[in-house]
C-alpha positions as CSV (number, residue, x, y, z in Angstrom):
1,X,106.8,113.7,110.9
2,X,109.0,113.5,108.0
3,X,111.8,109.9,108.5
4,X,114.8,110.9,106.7
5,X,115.2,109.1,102.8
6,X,119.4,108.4,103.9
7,X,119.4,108.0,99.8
8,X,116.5,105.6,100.0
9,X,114.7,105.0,96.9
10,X,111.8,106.4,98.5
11,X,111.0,108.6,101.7
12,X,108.3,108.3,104.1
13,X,106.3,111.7,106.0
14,X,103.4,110.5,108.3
15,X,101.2,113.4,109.6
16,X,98.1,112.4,111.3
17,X,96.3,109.3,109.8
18,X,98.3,110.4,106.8
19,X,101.3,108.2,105.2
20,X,103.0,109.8,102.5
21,X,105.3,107.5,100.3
22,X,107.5,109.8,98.2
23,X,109.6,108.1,94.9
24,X,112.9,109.0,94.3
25,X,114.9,106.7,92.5
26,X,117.3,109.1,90.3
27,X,117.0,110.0,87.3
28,X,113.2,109.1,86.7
29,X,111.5,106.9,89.7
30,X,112.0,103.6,87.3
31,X,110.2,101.0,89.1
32,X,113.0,98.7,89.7
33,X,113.2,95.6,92.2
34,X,114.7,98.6,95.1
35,X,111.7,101.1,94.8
36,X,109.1,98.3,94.9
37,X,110.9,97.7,98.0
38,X,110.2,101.0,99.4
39,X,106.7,100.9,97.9
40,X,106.0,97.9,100.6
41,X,108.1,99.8,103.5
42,X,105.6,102.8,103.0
43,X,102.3,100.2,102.8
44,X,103.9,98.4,106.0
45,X,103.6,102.4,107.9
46,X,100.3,102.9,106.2
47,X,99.3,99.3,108.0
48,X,101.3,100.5,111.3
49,X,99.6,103.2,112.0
50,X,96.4,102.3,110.6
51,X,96.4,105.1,108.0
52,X,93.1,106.8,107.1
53,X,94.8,108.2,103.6
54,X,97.8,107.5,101.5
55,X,99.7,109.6,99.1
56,X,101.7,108.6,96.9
57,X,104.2,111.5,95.6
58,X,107.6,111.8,93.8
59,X,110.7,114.0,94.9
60,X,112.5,113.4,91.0
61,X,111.7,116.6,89.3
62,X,109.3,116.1,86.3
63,X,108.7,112.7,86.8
64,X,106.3,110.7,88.6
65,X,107.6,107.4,88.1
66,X,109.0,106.5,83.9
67,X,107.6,103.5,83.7
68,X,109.0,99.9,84.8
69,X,113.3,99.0,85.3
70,X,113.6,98.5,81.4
71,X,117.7,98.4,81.4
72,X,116.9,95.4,84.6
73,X,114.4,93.6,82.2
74,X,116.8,93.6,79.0
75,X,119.7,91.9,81.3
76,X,117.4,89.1,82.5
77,X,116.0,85.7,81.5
78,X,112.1,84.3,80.9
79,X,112.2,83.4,84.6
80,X,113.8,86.7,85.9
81,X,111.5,89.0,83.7
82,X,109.0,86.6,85.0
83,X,109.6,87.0,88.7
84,X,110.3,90.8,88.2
85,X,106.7,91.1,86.8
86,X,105.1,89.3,89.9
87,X,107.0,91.4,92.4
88,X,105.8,94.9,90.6
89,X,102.5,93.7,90.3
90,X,102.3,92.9,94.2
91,X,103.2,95.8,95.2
92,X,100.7,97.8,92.8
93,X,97.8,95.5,93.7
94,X,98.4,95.7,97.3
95,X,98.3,99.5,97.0
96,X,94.8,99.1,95.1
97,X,93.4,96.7,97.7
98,X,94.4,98.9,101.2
99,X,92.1,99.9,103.6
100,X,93.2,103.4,103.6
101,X,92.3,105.6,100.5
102,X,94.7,106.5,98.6
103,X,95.9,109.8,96.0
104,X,98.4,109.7,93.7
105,X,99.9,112.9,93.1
106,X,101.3,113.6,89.1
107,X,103.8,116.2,88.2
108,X,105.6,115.5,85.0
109,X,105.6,112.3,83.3
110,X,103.7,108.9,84.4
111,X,104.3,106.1,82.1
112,X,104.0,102.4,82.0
113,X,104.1,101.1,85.5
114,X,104.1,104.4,86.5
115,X,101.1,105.2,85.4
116,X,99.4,101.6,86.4
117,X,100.6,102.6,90.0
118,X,99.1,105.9,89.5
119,X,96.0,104.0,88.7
120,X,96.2,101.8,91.0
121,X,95.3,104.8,93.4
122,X,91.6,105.7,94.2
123,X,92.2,109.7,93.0
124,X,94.5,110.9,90.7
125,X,95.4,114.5,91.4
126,X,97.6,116.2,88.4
127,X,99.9,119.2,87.6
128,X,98.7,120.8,84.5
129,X,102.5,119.9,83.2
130,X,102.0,116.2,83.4
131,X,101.8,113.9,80.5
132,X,100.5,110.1,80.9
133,X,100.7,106.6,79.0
134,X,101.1,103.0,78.3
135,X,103.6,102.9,75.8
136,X,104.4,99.3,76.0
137,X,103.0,98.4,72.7
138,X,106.7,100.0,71.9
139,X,108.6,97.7,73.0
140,X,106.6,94.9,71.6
141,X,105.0,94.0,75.5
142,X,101.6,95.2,76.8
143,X,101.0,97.0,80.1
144,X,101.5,94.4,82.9
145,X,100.7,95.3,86.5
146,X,97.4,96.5,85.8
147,X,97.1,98.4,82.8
148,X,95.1,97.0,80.6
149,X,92.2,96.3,83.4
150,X,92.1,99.7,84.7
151,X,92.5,102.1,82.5
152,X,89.4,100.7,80.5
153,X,87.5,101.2,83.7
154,X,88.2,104.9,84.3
155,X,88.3,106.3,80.5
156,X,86.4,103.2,79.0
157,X,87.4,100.7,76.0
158,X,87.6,103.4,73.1
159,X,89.7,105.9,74.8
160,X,92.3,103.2,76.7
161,X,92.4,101.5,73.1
162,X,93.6,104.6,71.6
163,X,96.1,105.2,74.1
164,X,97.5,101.6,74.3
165,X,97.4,100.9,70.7
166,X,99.6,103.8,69.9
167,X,101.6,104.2,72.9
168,X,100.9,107.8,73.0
169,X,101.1,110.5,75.8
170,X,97.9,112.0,77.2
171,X,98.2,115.7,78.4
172,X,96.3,116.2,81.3
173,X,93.9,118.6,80.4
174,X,92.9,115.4,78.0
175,X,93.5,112.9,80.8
176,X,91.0,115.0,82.6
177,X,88.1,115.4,80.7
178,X,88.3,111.6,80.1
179,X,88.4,110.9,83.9
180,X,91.9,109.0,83.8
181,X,92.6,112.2,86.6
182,X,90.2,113.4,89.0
183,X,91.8,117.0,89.7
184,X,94.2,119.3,87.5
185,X,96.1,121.9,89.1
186,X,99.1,124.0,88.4
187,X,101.9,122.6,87.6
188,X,104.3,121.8,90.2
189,X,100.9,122.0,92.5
190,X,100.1,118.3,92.6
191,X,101.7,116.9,96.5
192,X,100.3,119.8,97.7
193,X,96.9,119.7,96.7
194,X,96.9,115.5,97.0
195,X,98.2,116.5,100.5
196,X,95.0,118.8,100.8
197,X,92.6,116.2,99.2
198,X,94.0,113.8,102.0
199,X,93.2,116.1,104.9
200,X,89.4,116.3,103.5
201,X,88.9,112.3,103.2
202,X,90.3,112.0,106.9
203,X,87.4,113.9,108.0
204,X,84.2,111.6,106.6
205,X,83.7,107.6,107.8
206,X,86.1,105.2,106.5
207,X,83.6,102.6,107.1
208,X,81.4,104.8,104.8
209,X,84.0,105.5,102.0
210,X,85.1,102.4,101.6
211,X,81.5,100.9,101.1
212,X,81.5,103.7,98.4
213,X,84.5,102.4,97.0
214,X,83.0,99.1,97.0
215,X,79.5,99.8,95.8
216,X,81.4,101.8,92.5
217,X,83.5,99.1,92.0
218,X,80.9,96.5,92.0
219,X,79.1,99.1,89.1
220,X,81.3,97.4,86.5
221,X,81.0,93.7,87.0
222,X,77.5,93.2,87.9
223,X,74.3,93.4,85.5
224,X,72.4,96.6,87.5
225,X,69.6,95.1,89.7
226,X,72.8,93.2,91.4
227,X,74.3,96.0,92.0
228,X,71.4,98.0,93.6
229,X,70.7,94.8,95.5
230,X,74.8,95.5,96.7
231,X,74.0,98.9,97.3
232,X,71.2,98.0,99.5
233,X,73.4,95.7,101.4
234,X,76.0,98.4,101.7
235,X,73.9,100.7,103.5
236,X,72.3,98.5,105.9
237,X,75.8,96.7,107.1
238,X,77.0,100.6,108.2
239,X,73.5,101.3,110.0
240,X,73.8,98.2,112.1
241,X,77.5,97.7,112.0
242,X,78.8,100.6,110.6
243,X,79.5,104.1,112.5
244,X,76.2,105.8,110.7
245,X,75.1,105.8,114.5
246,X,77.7,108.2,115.2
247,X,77.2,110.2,112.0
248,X,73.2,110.3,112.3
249,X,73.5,111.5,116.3
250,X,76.1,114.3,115.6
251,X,73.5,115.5,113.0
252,X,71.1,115.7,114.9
253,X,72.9,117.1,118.2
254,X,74.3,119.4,115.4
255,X,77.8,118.6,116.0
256,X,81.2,117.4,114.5
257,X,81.2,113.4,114.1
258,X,83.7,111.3,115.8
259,X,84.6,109.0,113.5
260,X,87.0,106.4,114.0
């Protein structure tokens, strides 16, 4: 089911256990105070239905989303700017904390907060076109809604200097091999394929993905017996609580699972 966009900055299609929050704000998907609207109208559907998978997508031809509303930040005050920043960075972070997975999907340019959405995202799937950064450092600010926490974590503190530090665009054959993507394919290809991706995750245990979600994530705060001692805890909470029960039996009756 596709709800029409009736010039919305952004459009919804739900198919299945599937949300899929398109951008378009003309020209470039800006993030400005009316598409972080639309950004929580797309997270309330994803919590509506509950959704299993969410994709987030853009309708603005070769862009994903430019960055952050720079012509709203040079007409407002400390307190404005201030207030702005708070909003974006809710609506990021409560993408990054949702039950449901989610898949960014990148064709064109991702910059700034668009790229810190893009992050914000568990996969990152990429049109071979696409070119990424945080060019912040340009207009004497740093990344803000995220930025400078998570891109270190996917490409590590050498790389996300480089990037930052410059400002530069990263290609995405380069924003591959240093794991800031997770799948390149051609260009123009990227809702399809995130679309795809979706349809696979729906299939294995939530419960079970996101303990793996979990269980990564705790891999880069915690010394290494603490997180083997997480792991540990992980697994055991889905074989009492979790639906392994349902997983192990369909192995063995060597049938489909019926996850919820």
């Amino acid at each position: 089911m596709t709800l029409p966009d009736d010039g919305a900055p952004a459009s919804l299609r739900v198919e299945g256990p599937v949300v899929e929050i398109t951008l378009n704000r003309p020209p470039a998907n800006a993030l400005g105070l009316p598409l972080i609207k639309a950004l929580h109208t797309g997270l309330d559907a994803a919590d509506a239905l509950p959704a299993k998978v969410i994709v987030v997508s853009s309708a603005r031809a070769g862009f994903f989303a430019a960055g952050a509303d720079i012509k709203h930040m040079s007409s407002v005050d400390a307190a404005s700017f201030s207030a702005y920043g708070d909003a974006l960075r809710a609506a990021v972070e409560r993408l990054a904390s949702h039950q449901a997975l989610s898949v960014a999907a990148i064709d064109g340019l991702a910059l700034g907060g668009g790229l810190e959405l893009a992050m914000a995202c568990t996969l990152r799937v990429a049109g071979s076109d696409s070119r990424m950064g945080l060019p912040e450092v340009k207009l004497g600010l740093i990344p803000g809604a995220g930025g400078t926490q998570r891109l270190p974590h996917l490409v590590g503190r050498g790389p996300a200097l480089d990037i930052m530090l410059t400002g530069r665009q990263v290609d995405a054959e380069e924003a591959l091999r240093i794991g800031l993507i997770d799948r390149l394919v051609p260009a123009g290809d990227a809702a399809t394929a995130a679309r795809e991706l979706a349809r696979e995750l729906c299939g294995p245990s939530s419960a079970a993905q996101r303990a793996v979600v979990r269980t990564v994530d705790a891999a880069y705060d915690r010394p290494l017996n603490e997180g083997l001692r997480f792991e540990a805890e992980q697994i055991q909470e889905l074989f009492e609580r979790g639906e392994a029960s349902e997983g192990i039996r369909a192995f063995i009756e060597k049938r489909a699972p019926e996850f919820a």
